[in-house]
Amino acid sequence: MRARTAILALTFAAAFAAPGFAQGTTAPATTKPAATTPPAATTTTPATTAPAASTPAKPAATAPAATGAGTAAKPGAKPSAGATAAHQRQEACGAEWRAAKAAGKIPAGQTWPKYWSACNTRLKAQGK
């Protein structure tokens, strides 16, 4: 059993220590593809750019809450009336949640998602 473990350990060590050996010994291509647009005209999104090694990664900015499934707001576009109303309801429910939690009025077992669902339904019924 020890011999088998030793053979496996050596096999894995050799495979991971020399990745070029398993993939071939040819040199990688060093030519760069021709750019189709000038560098000043290219645009990238935060999700596709890699952060610099010396700076910590920053979280991506979040967009306003979308009410429909699969709807994506364009950058710089104003949110729809429904999205604005949903955001206002979430802010109002959040304020109520924080006040009730600070006062100790939240029942045992109550979580924010459950509270948000009930509060959102209540505010929608009130026409807010």
XYZ file of N, CA, C and O in Angstrom:
512
model
N 0.822 -1.186 0.000
C 0.000 0.000 0.000
C 0.871 1.257 0.000
O 0.545 2.226 -0.652
N 1.982 1.219 0.745
C 2.871 2.370 0.790
C 3.526 2.598 -0.570
O 3.729 3.734 -0.976
N 3.859 1.543 -1.244
C 4.493 1.674 -2.560
C 3.520 2.317 -3.540
O 3.904 3.169 -4.345
N 2.288 1.911 -3.469
C 1.260 2.487 -4.351
C 1.071 3.980 -4.072
O 0.979 4.796 -4.985
N 1.040 4.364 -2.800
C 0.895 5.763 -2.414
C 2.104 6.572 -2.870
O 1.967 7.685 -3.363
N 3.286 5.994 -2.730
C 4.503 6.678 -3.147
C 4.523 6.881 -4.656
O 4.908 7.944 -5.155
N 4.078 5.894 -5.411
C 4.040 6.004 -6.876
C 3.047 7.087 -7.285
O 3.340 7.912 -8.161
N 1.890 7.112 -6.663
C 0.898 8.143 -6.963
C 1.429 9.529 -6.623
O 1.245 10.486 -7.370
N 2.103 9.652 -5.502
C 2.645 10.943 -5.093
C 3.692 11.430 -6.083
O 3.711 12.604 -6.470
N 4.558 10.547 -6.527
C 5.578 10.916 -7.508
C 4.953 11.286 -8.849
O 5.392 12.225 -9.523
N 3.918 10.561 -9.248
C 3.247 10.849 -10.514
C 2.613 12.231 -10.487
O 2.778 13.020 -11.419
N 1.909 12.552 -9.419
C 1.271 13.865 -9.307
C 2.309 14.978 -9.203
O 2.157 16.046 -9.775
N 3.389 14.716 -8.452
C 4.428 15.731 -8.316
C 5.063 16.030 -9.668
O 5.322 17.173 -10.023
N 5.306 14.991 -10.448
C 5.913 15.182 -11.765
C 4.952 15.894 -12.707
O 5.353 16.755 -13.495
N 3.683 15.582 -12.621
C 2.698 16.199 -13.511
C 2.526 17.681 -13.206
O 2.401 18.500 -14.124
N 2.538 18.050 -11.943
C 2.324 19.444 -11.581
C 3.610 20.265 -11.567
O 3.584 21.470 -11.683
N 4.745 19.612 -11.413
C 6.015 20.332 -11.374
C 6.461 20.752 -12.769
O 7.098 21.775 -12.943
N 6.121 19.987 -13.783
C 6.558 20.289 -15.145
C 5.352 20.297 -16.084
O 5.137 19.363 -16.831
N 4.536 21.362 -16.056
C 3.343 21.377 -16.905
C 3.690 21.398 -18.393
O 2.944 20.910 -19.211
N 4.836 21.929 -18.769
C 5.229 21.953 -20.178
C 5.536 20.567 -20.697
O 5.386 20.282 -21.878
N 5.990 19.665 -19.828
C 6.328 18.312 -20.239
C 5.094 17.559 -20.726
O 5.131 16.877 -21.727
N 3.990 17.705 -20.018
C 2.776 16.987 -20.385
C 2.106 17.607 -21.601
O 1.414 16.935 -22.346
N 2.316 18.888 -21.852
C 1.641 19.566 -22.939
C 2.487 19.664 -24.194
O 2.037 20.134 -25.220
N 3.711 19.287 -24.150
C 4.583 19.394 -25.305
C 5.707 20.362 -25.000
O 5.677 21.098 -24.019
N 6.692 20.387 -25.874
C 7.858 21.222 -25.612
C 7.969 22.388 -26.575
O 8.999 23.014 -26.674
N 6.918 22.698 -27.316
C 7.000 23.817 -28.243
C 6.884 25.124 -27.491
O 6.213 25.210 -26.465
N 7.551 26.155 -28.002
C 7.516 27.472 -27.369
C 6.185 28.139 -27.665
O 5.630 27.979 -28.751
N 5.643 28.887 -26.718
C 4.368 29.574 -26.967
C 4.553 30.709 -27.974
O 5.626 31.290 -28.094
N 3.500 31.005 -28.691
C 3.529 32.089 -29.665
C 3.634 33.417 -28.938
O 2.965 33.645 -27.937
N 4.469 34.317 -29.450
C 4.657 35.595 -28.800
C 4.134 36.747 -29.627
O 4.280 37.892 -29.254
N 3.523 36.465 -30.757
C 3.007 37.550 -31.589
C 1.674 38.006 -31.064
O 0.882 37.209 -30.565
N 1.423 39.297 -31.185
C 0.163 39.865 -30.728
C -0.776 39.986 -31.917
O -0.348 40.342 -33.015
N -2.083 39.735 -31.726
C -3.022 39.922 -32.826
C -3.172 41.413 -33.127
O -3.012 42.271 -32.258
N -3.459 41.717 -34.358
C -3.626 43.107 -34.770
C -4.879 43.682 -34.139
O -5.928 43.035 -34.093
N -4.787 44.893 -33.634
C -5.935 45.562 -33.030
C -6.838 46.109 -34.128
O -6.366 46.658 -35.120
N -8.133 45.951 -33.959
C -9.076 46.431 -34.966
C -9.547 47.842 -34.685
O -10.026 48.525 -35.577
N -9.430 48.284 -33.444
C -9.832 49.637 -33.093
C -8.697 50.293 -32.326
O -7.920 49.611 -31.656
N -8.580 51.601 -32.387
C -7.532 52.269 -31.610
C -7.778 52.087 -30.117
O -8.918 51.936 -29.677
N -6.721 52.066 -29.302
C -6.885 51.841 -27.866
C -7.788 52.848 -27.179
O -8.450 52.522 -26.222
N -7.853 54.085 -27.643
C -8.693 55.088 -27.003
C -10.170 54.808 -27.218
O -11.010 55.235 -26.448
N -10.509 54.071 -28.270
C -11.913 53.827 -28.591
C -12.447 52.556 -27.946
O -13.638 52.311 -27.993
N -11.601 51.737 -27.374
C -12.089 50.490 -26.786
C -12.724 50.764 -25.447
O -12.298 51.639 -24.695
N -13.757 50.010 -25.158
C -14.430 50.125 -23.866
C -14.454 48.750 -23.239
O -14.604 47.743 -23.916
N -14.304 48.698 -21.938
C -14.369 47.441 -21.218
C -15.323 47.603 -20.061
O -15.544 48.700 -19.566
N -15.873 46.491 -19.629
C -16.752 46.495 -18.474
C -15.959 46.039 -17.265
O -14.964 45.332 -17.412
N -16.365 46.400 -16.058
C -15.629 45.989 -14.863
C -15.540 44.477 -14.725
O -14.595 43.973 -14.157
N -16.506 43.723 -15.254
C -16.489 42.281 -15.116
C -15.421 41.644 -15.997
O -14.978 40.540 -15.728
N -14.988 42.306 -17.078
C -14.036 41.693 -17.984
C -12.619 42.173 -17.771
O -11.705 41.620 -18.329
N -12.405 43.196 -16.989
C -11.058 43.687 -16.768
C -10.491 43.066 -15.508
O -11.191 42.891 -14.516
N -9.209 42.737 -15.540
C -8.557 42.160 -14.377
C -7.971 43.291 -13.542
O -7.377 44.214 -14.084
N -8.132 43.237 -12.219
C -7.555 44.292 -11.388
C -6.040 44.178 -11.380
O -5.476 43.113 -11.574
N -5.383 45.295 -11.146
C -3.930 45.301 -11.068
C -3.493 44.490 -9.855
O -4.180 44.415 -8.847
N -2.325 43.886 -9.962
C -1.845 43.010 -8.895
C -1.543 43.783 -7.619
O -1.657 43.250 -6.528
N -1.172 45.054 -7.729
C -0.794 45.801 -6.546
C -1.971 46.482 -5.857
O -1.843 46.950 -4.744
N -3.120 46.566 -6.512
C -4.269 47.209 -5.904
C -5.315 46.175 -5.544
O -5.504 45.201 -6.255
N -6.031 46.349 -4.424
C -7.079 45.401 -4.058
C -8.268 45.533 -5.005
O -8.528 46.587 -5.568
N -8.992 44.438 -5.165
C -10.159 44.431 -6.046
C -11.271 45.258 -5.422
O -11.509 45.219 -4.218
N -11.956 46.021 -6.258
C -13.069 46.839 -5.790
C -14.366 46.166 -6.221
O -14.450 45.621 -7.321
N -15.415 46.199 -5.383
C -16.681 45.598 -5.792
C -17.305 46.398 -6.926
O -17.157 47.610 -7.023
N -17.996 45.685 -7.796
C -18.666 46.337 -8.918
C -19.851 47.146 -8.408
O -20.505 46.793 -7.428
N -20.130 48.243 -9.076
C -21.279 49.063 -8.703
C -22.553 48.301 -9.021
O -22.664 47.656 -10.052
N -23.527 48.382 -8.135
C -24.776 47.673 -8.357
C -25.773 48.581 -9.038
O -25.836 49.768 -8.784
N -26.553 47.978 -9.912
C -27.580 48.718 -10.634
C -28.850 48.745 -9.790
O -29.019 47.948 -8.875
N -29.779 49.656 -10.081
C -31.049 49.663 -9.359
C -31.783 48.341 -9.569
O -31.592 47.668 -10.574
N -32.609 47.982 -8.617
C -33.320 46.712 -8.690
C -34.243 46.674 -9.901
O -35.031 47.579 -10.135
N -34.116 45.614 -10.681
C -34.973 45.444 -11.851
C -36.197 44.637 -11.429
O -36.090 43.711 -10.646
N -37.345 44.989 -11.946
C -38.560 44.300 -11.546
C -38.852 43.101 -12.430
O -39.512 42.178 -12.009
N -38.392 43.086 -13.665
C -38.648 41.974 -14.572
C -37.466 41.044 -14.619
O -36.329 41.421 -14.443
N -37.744 39.761 -14.867
C -36.667 38.790 -14.962
C -35.972 38.954 -16.308
O -36.608 39.045 -17.339
N -34.665 38.994 -16.273
C -33.902 39.063 -17.503
C -33.779 40.457 -18.087
O -33.288 40.614 -19.182
N -34.229 41.479 -17.398
C -34.107 42.824 -17.919
C -32.812 43.415 -17.410
O -32.511 43.339 -16.240
N -32.043 43.979 -18.300
C -30.783 44.606 -17.918
C -30.820 46.067 -18.339
O -31.129 46.382 -19.480
N -30.534 46.938 -17.402
C -30.536 48.358 -17.705
C -29.250 48.718 -18.434
O -28.189 48.189 -18.138
N -29.345 49.602 -19.386
C -28.163 50.066 -20.097
C -27.412 51.024 -19.195
O -28.015 51.752 -18.407
N -26.098 51.036 -19.300
C -25.332 51.980 -18.479
C -25.738 53.410 -18.789
O -25.823 53.807 -19.937
N -26.004 54.183 -17.779
C -26.388 55.577 -17.947
C -27.870 55.783 -18.201
O -28.340 56.908 -18.249
N -28.632 54.692 -18.382
C -30.063 54.818 -18.630
C -30.787 55.053 -17.312
O -30.385 54.565 -16.262
N -31.855 55.822 -17.363
C -32.642 56.081 -16.156
C -33.510 54.866 -15.862
O -34.028 54.220 -16.769
N -33.693 54.527 -14.571
C -34.534 53.387 -14.223
C -35.994 53.661 -14.569
O -36.448 54.807 -14.586
N -36.721 52.590 -14.812
C -38.134 52.714 -15.143
C -38.920 53.152 -13.904
O -38.418 53.137 -12.781
N -40.168 53.507 -14.120
C -41.023 53.934 -13.006
C -41.215 52.789 -12.015
O -41.215 53.003 -10.797
N -41.362 51.570 -12.524
C -41.530 50.415 -11.649
C -40.290 50.145 -10.819
O -40.375 49.818 -9.631
N -39.113 50.285 -11.441
C -37.865 50.069 -10.713
C -37.673 51.135 -9.647
O -37.209 50.847 -8.536
N -38.036 52.361 -9.969
C -37.930 53.454 -8.995
C -38.872 53.211 -7.821
O -38.497 53.392 -6.659
N -40.097 52.774 -8.108
C -41.067 52.496 -7.045
C -40.585 51.339 -6.167
O -40.705 51.397 -4.937
N -40.021 50.300 -6.785
C -39.511 49.162 -6.023
C -38.366 49.597 -5.115
O -38.276 49.171 -3.958
N -37.501 50.454 -5.632
C -36.380 50.954 -4.832
C -36.886 51.775 -3.643
O -36.389 51.634 -2.518
N -37.903 52.608 -3.874
C -38.470 53.414 -2.794
C -39.129 52.530 -1.733
O -38.994 52.786 -0.531
N -39.828 51.471 -2.182
C -40.443 50.548 -1.225
C -39.371 49.823 -0.406
O -39.518 49.641 0.797
N -38.273 49.434 -1.068
C -37.210 48.747 -0.341
C -36.562 49.672 0.686
O -36.267 49.248 1.803
N -36.349 50.922 0.329
C -35.791 51.888 1.277
C -36.735 52.081 2.465
O -36.293 52.119 3.618
N -38.043 52.207 2.195
C -39.023 52.405 3.269
C -39.084 51.182 4.178
O -39.087 51.313 5.416
N -39.113 49.996 3.581
C -39.166 48.770 4.386
C -37.880 48.592 5.185
O -37.914 48.121 6.322
N -36.752 48.971 4.595
C -35.483 48.885 5.315
C -35.463 49.796 6.526
O -34.975 49.416 7.595
N -35.999 50.998 6.377
C -36.067 51.926 7.502
C -36.978 51.373 8.597
O -36.656 51.451 9.791
N -38.125 50.797 8.190
C -39.039 50.196 9.166
C -38.366 49.029 9.886
O -38.499 48.873 11.106
N -37.640 48.188 9.137
C -36.959 47.025 9.700
C -35.919 47.454 10.735
O -35.859 46.911 11.832
N -35.113 48.454 10.381
C -34.075 48.913 11.309
C -34.690 49.508 12.573
O -34.198 49.263 13.687
N -35.773 50.265 12.424
C -36.428 50.867 13.592
C -37.045 49.790 14.482
O -36.910 49.827 15.714
N -37.726 48.815 13.873
C -38.360 47.753 14.652
C -37.309 46.871 15.324
O -37.487 46.425 16.462
N -36.204 46.624 14.634
C -35.150 45.792 15.205
C -34.485 46.500 16.381
O -34.183 45.882 17.404
N -34.256 47.810 16.242
C -33.651 48.569 17.333
C -34.566 48.628 18.551
O -34.108 48.642 19.690
N -35.892 48.647 18.300
C -36.857 48.704 19.401
C -37.155 47.322 19.973
O -37.880 47.202 20.956
N -36.626 46.264 19.352
C -36.865 44.904 19.832
C -38.247 44.389 19.496
O -38.773 43.532 20.197
N -38.873 44.899 18.439
C -40.236 44.502 18.077
C -40.282 43.429 16.993
O -41.357 43.061 16.554
N -39.131 42.923 16.560
C -39.096 41.876 15.538
C -39.351 40.540 16.230
O -38.651 40.189 17.185
N -40.364 39.774 15.779
C -40.638 38.482 16.415
C -39.493 37.494 16.196
O -38.744 37.607 15.228
N -39.362 36.531 17.089
C -38.323 35.515 16.966
C -38.517 34.737 15.668
O -39.636 34.375 15.310
N -37.435 34.518 14.960
C -37.502 33.777 13.702
C -37.761 34.642 12.486
O -37.688 34.174 11.355
N -38.091 35.904 12.680
C -38.345 36.825 11.565
C -37.008 37.192 10.925
O -36.080 37.576 11.604
N -36.928 37.064 9.610
C -35.717 37.428 8.886
C -36.032 38.572 7.944
O -37.203 38.842 7.642
N -34.982 39.234 7.454
C -35.182 40.347 6.536
C -35.937 39.931 5.273
O -36.871 40.618 4.866
N -35.601 38.814 4.621
C -36.361 38.455 3.410
C -37.853 38.262 3.673
O -38.688 38.689 2.875
N -38.196 37.644 4.807
C -39.612 37.455 5.139
C -40.274 38.808 5.421
O -41.396 39.069 4.983
N -39.570 39.663 6.164
C -40.107 40.987 6.475
C -40.268 41.802 5.200
O -41.279 42.470 4.999
N -39.260 41.758 4.327
C -39.297 42.515 3.068
C -40.474 42.074 2.207
O -41.180 42.890 1.630
N -40.724 40.766 2.134
C -41.834 40.254 1.330
C -43.168 40.784 1.846
O -44.004 41.270 1.069
N -43.375 40.704 3.156
C -44.637 41.175 3.732
C -44.770 42.695 3.602
O -45.837 43.208 3.240
N -43.693 43.415 3.862
C -43.724 44.867 3.785
C -43.957 45.345 2.343
O -44.726 46.253 2.099
N -43.282 44.700 1.400
C -43.432 45.067 -0.010
C -44.868 44.843 -0.460
O -45.461 45.699 -1.138
N -45.464 43.716 -0.074
C -46.866 43.421 -0.425
C -47.790 44.469 0.189
O -48.706 44.969 -0.465
N -47.540 44.834 1.435
C -48.369 45.826 2.129
C -48.278 47.185 1.450
O -49.294 47.850 1.197
N -47.056 47.623 1.112
C -46.885 48.928 0.471
C -47.470 48.948 -0.952
O -48.009 49.972 -1.385
N -47.366 47.828 -1.664
C -47.977 47.755 -3.001
C -49.483 47.896 -2.908
O -50.118 48.548 -3.722
N -50.082 47.247 -1.887
C -51.524 47.321 -1.689
C -51.951 48.752 -1.360
O -53.063 49.175 -1.701
N -51.069 49.495 -0.698
C -51.372 50.897 -0.373
C -51.137 51.808 -1.574
O -51.436 53.003 -1.509
N -50.603 51.275 -2.638
C -50.375 52.088 -3.846
C -49.061 52.847 -3.829
O -48.912 53.835 -4.514
N -48.111 52.403 -3.059
C -46.817 53.095 -2.972
C -45.801 52.415 -3.829
O -45.827 51.334 -4.216
